[in-house]
PDB file of C-alpha atoms in Angstrom:
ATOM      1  CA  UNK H   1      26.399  75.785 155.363  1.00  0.00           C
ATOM      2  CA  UNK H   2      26.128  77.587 152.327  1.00  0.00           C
ATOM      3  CA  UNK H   3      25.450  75.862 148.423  1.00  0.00           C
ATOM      4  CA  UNK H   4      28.883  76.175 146.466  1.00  0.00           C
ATOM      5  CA  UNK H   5      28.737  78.294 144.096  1.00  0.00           C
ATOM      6  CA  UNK H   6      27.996  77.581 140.378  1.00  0.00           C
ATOM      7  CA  UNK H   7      30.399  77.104 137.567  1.00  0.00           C
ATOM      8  CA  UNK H   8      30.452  79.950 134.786  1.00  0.00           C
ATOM      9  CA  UNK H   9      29.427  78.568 131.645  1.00  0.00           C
ATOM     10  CA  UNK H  10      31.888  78.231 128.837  1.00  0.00           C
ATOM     11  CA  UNK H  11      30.991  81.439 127.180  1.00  0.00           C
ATOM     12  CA  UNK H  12      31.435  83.523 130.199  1.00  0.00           C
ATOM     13  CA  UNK H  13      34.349  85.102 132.019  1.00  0.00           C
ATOM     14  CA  UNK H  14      35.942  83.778 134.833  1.00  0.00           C
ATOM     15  CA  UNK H  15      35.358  85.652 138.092  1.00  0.00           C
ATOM     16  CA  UNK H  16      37.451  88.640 138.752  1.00  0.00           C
ATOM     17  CA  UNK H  17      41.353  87.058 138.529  1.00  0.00           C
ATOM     18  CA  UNK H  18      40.551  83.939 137.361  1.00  0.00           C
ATOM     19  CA  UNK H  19      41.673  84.889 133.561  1.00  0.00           C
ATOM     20  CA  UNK H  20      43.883  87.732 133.976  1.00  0.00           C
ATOM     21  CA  UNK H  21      47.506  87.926 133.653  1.00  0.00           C
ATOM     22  CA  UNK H  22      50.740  86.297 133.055  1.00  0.00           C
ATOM     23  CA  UNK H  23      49.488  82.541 134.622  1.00  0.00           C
ATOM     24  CA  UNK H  24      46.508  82.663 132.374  1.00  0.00           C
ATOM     25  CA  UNK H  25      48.602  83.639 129.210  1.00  0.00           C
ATOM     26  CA  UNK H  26      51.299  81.061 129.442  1.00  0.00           C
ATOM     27  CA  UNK H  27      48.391  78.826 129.821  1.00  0.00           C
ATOM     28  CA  UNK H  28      47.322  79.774 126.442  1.00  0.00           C
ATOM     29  CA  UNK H  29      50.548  79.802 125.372  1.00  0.00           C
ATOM     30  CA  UNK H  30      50.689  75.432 126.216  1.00  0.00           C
ATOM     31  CA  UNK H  31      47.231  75.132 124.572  1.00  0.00           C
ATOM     32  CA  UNK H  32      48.131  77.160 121.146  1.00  0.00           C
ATOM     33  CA  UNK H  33      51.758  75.060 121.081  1.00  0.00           C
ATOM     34  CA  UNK H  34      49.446  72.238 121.352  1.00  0.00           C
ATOM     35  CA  UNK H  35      47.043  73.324 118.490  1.00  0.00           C
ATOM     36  CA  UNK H  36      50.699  74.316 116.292  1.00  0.00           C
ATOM     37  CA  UNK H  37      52.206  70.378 116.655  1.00  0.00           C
ATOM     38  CA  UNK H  38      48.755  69.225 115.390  1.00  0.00           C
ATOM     39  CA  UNK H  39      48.784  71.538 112.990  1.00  0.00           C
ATOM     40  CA  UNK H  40      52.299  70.790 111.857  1.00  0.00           C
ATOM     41  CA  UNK H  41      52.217  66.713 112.373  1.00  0.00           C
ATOM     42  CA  UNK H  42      49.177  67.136 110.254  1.00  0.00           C
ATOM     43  CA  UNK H  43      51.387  69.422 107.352  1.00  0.00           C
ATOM     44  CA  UNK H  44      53.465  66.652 107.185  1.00  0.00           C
ATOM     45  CA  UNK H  45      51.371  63.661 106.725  1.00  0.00           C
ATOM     46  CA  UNK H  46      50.307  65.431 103.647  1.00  0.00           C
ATOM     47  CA  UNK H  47      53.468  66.282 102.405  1.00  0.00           C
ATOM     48  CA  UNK H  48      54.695  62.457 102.681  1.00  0.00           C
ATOM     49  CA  UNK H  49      51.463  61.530 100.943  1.00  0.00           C
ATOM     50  CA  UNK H  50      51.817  64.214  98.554  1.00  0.00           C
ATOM     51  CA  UNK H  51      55.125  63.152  97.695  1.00  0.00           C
ATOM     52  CA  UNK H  52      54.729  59.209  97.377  1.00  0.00           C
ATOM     53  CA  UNK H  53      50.941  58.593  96.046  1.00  0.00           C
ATOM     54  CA  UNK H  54      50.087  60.269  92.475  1.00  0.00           C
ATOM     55  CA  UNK H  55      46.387  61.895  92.850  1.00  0.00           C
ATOM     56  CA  UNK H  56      43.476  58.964  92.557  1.00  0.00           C
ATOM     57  CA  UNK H  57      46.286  56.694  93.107  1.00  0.00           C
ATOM     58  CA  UNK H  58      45.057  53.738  95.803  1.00  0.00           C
ATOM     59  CA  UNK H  59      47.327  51.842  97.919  1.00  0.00           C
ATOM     60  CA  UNK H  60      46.484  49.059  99.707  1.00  0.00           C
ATOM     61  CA  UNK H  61      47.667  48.846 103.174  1.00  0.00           C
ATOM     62  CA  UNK H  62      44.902  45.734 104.785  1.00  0.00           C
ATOM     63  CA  UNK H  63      41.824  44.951 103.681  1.00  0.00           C
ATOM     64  CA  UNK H  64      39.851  47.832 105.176  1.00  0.00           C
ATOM     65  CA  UNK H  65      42.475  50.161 104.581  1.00  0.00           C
ATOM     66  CA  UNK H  66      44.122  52.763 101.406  1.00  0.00           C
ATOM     67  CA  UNK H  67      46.594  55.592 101.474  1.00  0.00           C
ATOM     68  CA  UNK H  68      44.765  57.702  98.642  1.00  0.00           C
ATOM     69  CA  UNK H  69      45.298  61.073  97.620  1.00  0.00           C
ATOM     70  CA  UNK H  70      42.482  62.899  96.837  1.00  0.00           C
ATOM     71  CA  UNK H  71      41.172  66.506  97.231  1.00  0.00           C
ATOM     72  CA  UNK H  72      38.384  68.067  98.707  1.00  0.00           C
ATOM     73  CA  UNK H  73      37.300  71.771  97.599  1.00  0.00           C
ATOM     74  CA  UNK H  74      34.393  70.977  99.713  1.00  0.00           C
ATOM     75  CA  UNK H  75      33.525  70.605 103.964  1.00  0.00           C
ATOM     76  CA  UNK H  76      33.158  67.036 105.756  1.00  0.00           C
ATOM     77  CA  UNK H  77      32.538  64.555 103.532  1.00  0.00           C
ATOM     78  CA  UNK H  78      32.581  66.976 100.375  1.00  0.00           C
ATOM     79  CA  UNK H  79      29.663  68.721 101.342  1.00  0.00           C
ATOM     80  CA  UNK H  80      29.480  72.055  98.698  1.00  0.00           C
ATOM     81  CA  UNK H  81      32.620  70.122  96.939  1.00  0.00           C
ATOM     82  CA  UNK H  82      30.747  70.568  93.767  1.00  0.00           C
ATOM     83  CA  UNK H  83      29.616  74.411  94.295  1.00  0.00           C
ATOM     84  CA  UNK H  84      31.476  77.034  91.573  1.00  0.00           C
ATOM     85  CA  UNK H  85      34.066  78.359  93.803  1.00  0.00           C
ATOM     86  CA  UNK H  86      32.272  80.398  96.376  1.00  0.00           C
ATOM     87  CA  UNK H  87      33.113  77.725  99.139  1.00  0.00           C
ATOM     88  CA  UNK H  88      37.073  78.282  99.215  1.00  0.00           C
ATOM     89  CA  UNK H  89      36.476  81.680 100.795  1.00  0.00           C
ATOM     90  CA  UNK H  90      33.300  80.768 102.585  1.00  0.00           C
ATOM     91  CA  UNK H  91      35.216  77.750 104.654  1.00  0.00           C
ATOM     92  CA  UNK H  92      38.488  80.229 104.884  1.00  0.00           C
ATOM     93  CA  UNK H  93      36.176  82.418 107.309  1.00  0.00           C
ATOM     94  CA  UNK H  94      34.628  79.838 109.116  1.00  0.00           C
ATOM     95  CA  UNK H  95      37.969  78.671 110.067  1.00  0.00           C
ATOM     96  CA  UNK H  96      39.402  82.011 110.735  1.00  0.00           C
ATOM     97  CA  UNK H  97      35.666  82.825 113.483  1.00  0.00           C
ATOM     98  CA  UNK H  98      36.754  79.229 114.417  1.00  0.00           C
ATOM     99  CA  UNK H  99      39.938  80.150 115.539  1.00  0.00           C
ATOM    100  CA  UNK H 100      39.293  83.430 117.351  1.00  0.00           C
ATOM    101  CA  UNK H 101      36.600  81.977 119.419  1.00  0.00           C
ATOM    102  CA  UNK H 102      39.110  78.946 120.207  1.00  0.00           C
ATOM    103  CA  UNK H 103      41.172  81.284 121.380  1.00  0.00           C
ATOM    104  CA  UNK H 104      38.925  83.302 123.508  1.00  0.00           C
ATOM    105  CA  UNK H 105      37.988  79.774 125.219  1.00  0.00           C
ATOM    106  CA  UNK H 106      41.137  78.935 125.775  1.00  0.00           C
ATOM    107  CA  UNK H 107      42.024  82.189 127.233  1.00  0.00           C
ATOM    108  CA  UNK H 108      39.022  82.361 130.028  1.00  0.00           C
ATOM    109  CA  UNK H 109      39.291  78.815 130.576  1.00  0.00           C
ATOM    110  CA  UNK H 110      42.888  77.464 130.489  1.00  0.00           C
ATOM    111  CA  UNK H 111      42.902  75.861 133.420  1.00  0.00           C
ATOM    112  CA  UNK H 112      40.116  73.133 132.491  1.00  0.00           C
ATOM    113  CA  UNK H 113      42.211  70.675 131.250  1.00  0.00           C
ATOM    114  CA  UNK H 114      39.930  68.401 129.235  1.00  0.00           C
ATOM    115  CA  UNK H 115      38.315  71.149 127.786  1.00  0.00           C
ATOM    116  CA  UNK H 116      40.979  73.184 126.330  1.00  0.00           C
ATOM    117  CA  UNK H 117      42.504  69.668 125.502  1.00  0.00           C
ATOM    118  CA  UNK H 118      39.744  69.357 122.902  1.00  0.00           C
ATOM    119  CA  UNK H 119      39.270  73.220 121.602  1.00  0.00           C
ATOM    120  CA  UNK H 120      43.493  72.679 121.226  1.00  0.00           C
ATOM    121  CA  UNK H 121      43.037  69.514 118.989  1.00  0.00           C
ATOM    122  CA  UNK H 122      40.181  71.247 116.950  1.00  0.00           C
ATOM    123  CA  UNK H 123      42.386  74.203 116.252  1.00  0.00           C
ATOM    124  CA  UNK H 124      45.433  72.482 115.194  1.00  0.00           C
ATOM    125  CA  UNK H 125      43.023  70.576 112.703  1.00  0.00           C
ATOM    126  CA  UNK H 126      41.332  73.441 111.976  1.00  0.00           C
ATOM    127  CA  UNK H 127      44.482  75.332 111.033  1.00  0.00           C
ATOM    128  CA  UNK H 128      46.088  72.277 109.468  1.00  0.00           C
ATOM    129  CA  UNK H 129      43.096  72.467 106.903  1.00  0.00           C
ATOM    130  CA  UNK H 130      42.890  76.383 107.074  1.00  0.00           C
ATOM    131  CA  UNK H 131      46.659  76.282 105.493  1.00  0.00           C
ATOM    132  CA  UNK H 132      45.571  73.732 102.907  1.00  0.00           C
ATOM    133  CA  UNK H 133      42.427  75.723 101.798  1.00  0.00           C
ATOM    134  CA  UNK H 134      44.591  79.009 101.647  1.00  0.00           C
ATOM    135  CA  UNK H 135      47.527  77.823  99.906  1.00  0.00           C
ATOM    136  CA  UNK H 136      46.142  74.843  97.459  1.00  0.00           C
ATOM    137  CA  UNK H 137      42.175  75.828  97.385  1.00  0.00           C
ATOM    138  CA  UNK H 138      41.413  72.333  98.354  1.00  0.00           C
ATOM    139  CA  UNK H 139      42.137  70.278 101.384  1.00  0.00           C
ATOM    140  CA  UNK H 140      44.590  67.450 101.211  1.00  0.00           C
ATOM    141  CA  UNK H 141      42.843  64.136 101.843  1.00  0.00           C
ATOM    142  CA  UNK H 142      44.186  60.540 102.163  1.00  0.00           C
ATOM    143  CA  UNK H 143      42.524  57.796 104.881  1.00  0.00           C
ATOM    144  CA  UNK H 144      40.683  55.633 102.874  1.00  0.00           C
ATOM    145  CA  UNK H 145      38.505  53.134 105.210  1.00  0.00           C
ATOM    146  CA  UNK H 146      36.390  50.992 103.466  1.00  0.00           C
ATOM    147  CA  UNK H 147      34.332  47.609 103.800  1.00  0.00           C
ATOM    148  CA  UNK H 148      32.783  45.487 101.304  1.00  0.00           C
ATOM    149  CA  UNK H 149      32.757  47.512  98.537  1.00  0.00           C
ATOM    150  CA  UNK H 150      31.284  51.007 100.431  1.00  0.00           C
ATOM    151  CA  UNK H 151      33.913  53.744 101.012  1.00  0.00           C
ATOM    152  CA  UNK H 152      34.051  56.360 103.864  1.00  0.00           C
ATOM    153  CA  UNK H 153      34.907  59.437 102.505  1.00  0.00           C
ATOM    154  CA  UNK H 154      38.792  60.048 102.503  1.00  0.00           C
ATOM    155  CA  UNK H 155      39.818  62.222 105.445  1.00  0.00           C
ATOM    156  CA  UNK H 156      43.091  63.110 107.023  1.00  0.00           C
ATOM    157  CA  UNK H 157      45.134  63.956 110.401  1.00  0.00           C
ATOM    158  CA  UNK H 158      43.362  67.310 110.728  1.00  0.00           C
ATOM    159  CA  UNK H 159      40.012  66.009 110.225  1.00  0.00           C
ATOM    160  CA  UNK H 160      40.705  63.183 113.111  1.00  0.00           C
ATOM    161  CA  UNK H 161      42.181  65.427 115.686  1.00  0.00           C
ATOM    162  CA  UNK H 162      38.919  68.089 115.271  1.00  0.00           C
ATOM    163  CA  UNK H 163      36.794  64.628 115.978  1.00  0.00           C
ATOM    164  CA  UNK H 164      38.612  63.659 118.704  1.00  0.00           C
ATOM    165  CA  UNK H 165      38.983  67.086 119.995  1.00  0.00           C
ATOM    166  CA  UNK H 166      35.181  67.182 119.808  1.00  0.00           C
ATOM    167  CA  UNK H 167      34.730  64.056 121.855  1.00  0.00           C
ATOM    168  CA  UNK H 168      36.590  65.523 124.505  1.00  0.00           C
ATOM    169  CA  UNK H 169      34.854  68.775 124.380  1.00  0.00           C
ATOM    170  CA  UNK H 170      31.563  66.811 124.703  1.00  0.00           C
ATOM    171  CA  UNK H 171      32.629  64.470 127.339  1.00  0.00           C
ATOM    172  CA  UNK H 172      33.748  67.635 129.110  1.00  0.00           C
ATOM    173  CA  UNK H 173      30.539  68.799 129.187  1.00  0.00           C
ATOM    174  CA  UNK H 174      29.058  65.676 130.359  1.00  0.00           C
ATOM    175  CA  UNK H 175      31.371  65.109 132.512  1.00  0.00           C
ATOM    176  CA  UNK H 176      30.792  68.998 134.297  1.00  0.00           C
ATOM    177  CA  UNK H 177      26.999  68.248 134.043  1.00  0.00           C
ATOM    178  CA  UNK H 178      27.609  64.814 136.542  1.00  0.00           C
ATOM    179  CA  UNK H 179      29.893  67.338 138.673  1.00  0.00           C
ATOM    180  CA  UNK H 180      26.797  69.856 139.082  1.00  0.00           C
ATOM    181  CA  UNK H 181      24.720  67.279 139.913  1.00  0.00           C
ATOM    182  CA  UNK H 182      27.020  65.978 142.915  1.00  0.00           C
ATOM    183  CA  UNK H 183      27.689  69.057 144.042  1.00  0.00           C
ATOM    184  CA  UNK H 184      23.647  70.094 144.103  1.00  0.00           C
ATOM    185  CA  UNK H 185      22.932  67.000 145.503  1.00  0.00           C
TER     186      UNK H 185
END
């Protein structure tokens, strides 16, 4: 009997067929309509919050919990939010190599559902902030958890669905690793 054979890794291409034609680009087609109602969902949240909270403006919703509106010219937790100006085109490329190598994923491995689950909810956060950063400068923030005084920093519905997208991309990968290991074994 003969060893099955390995998985490509994530980076390369499928085996002859596996990623060509029509199949593999409605596939990619699910995945980016995915990515576009995160993306949208995330629009609006921001332009109910936008709308109904003045900037710096707290409201309380429980006792660990404000709808604020603040904005971040910066990354994740303001990193660079202080720098002159540079970052606002800095971060709009990093989103834009983001993207394209989303895409390329999701085109040689659509069919991995978990997977292109995740790289799908990290692109529609990803462009959710992308449109923010391009259109205002600054990204639109407004969860406020807190506890005893100390403040995580204010993110928003982008910013959760490229978290959870990255859980799933990790657990993925653990999860392909225990699959190897069977199989080997």
């Amino acid at each position: 009997m003969s060893a099955p054979a390995s998985q490509p890794s994530r980076l390369q291409d499928e085996p002859r067929g596996g990623a060509g034609g029509r199949a593999s680009w409605l596939r990619v087609a699910a995945w980016l309509a995915i990515a576009l109602a995160v993306a949208v969902l995330d629009q609006l949240t921001k332009a109910a919050i936008r709308s109904s909270i003045a900037p710096g403006e707290v409201v309380p919703v429980t006792g660990f919990f404000n709808l604020v509106l603040v904005f971040n010219t910066g990354a994740a937790f303001s990193v660079l939010a202080g720098a002159s100006g540079w970052q606002r085109e800095f971060f709009i490329g990093i989103g834009a190599v983001a993207a394209a190598v989303i895409l390329y994923l999701l085109r040689r491995h659509g069919r991995d559902t978990l997977f292109c689950a995740g790289l799908a909810a990290i692109l529609g956060g990803a462009l959710g902030n992308l449109y923010d950063r391009v259109l205002l400068g600054k990204v639109v923030d407004f969860l406020d958890f807190h506890a005893r005084g100390w403040h995580w920093p204010a993110f928003n519905a982008a910013d959760s669905a490229i978290t959870v997208g990255a859980a799933l991309v990790i657990a993925d990968t653990l999860l392909a690793g225990r699959r190897k290991t069977r199989a080997s074994g």
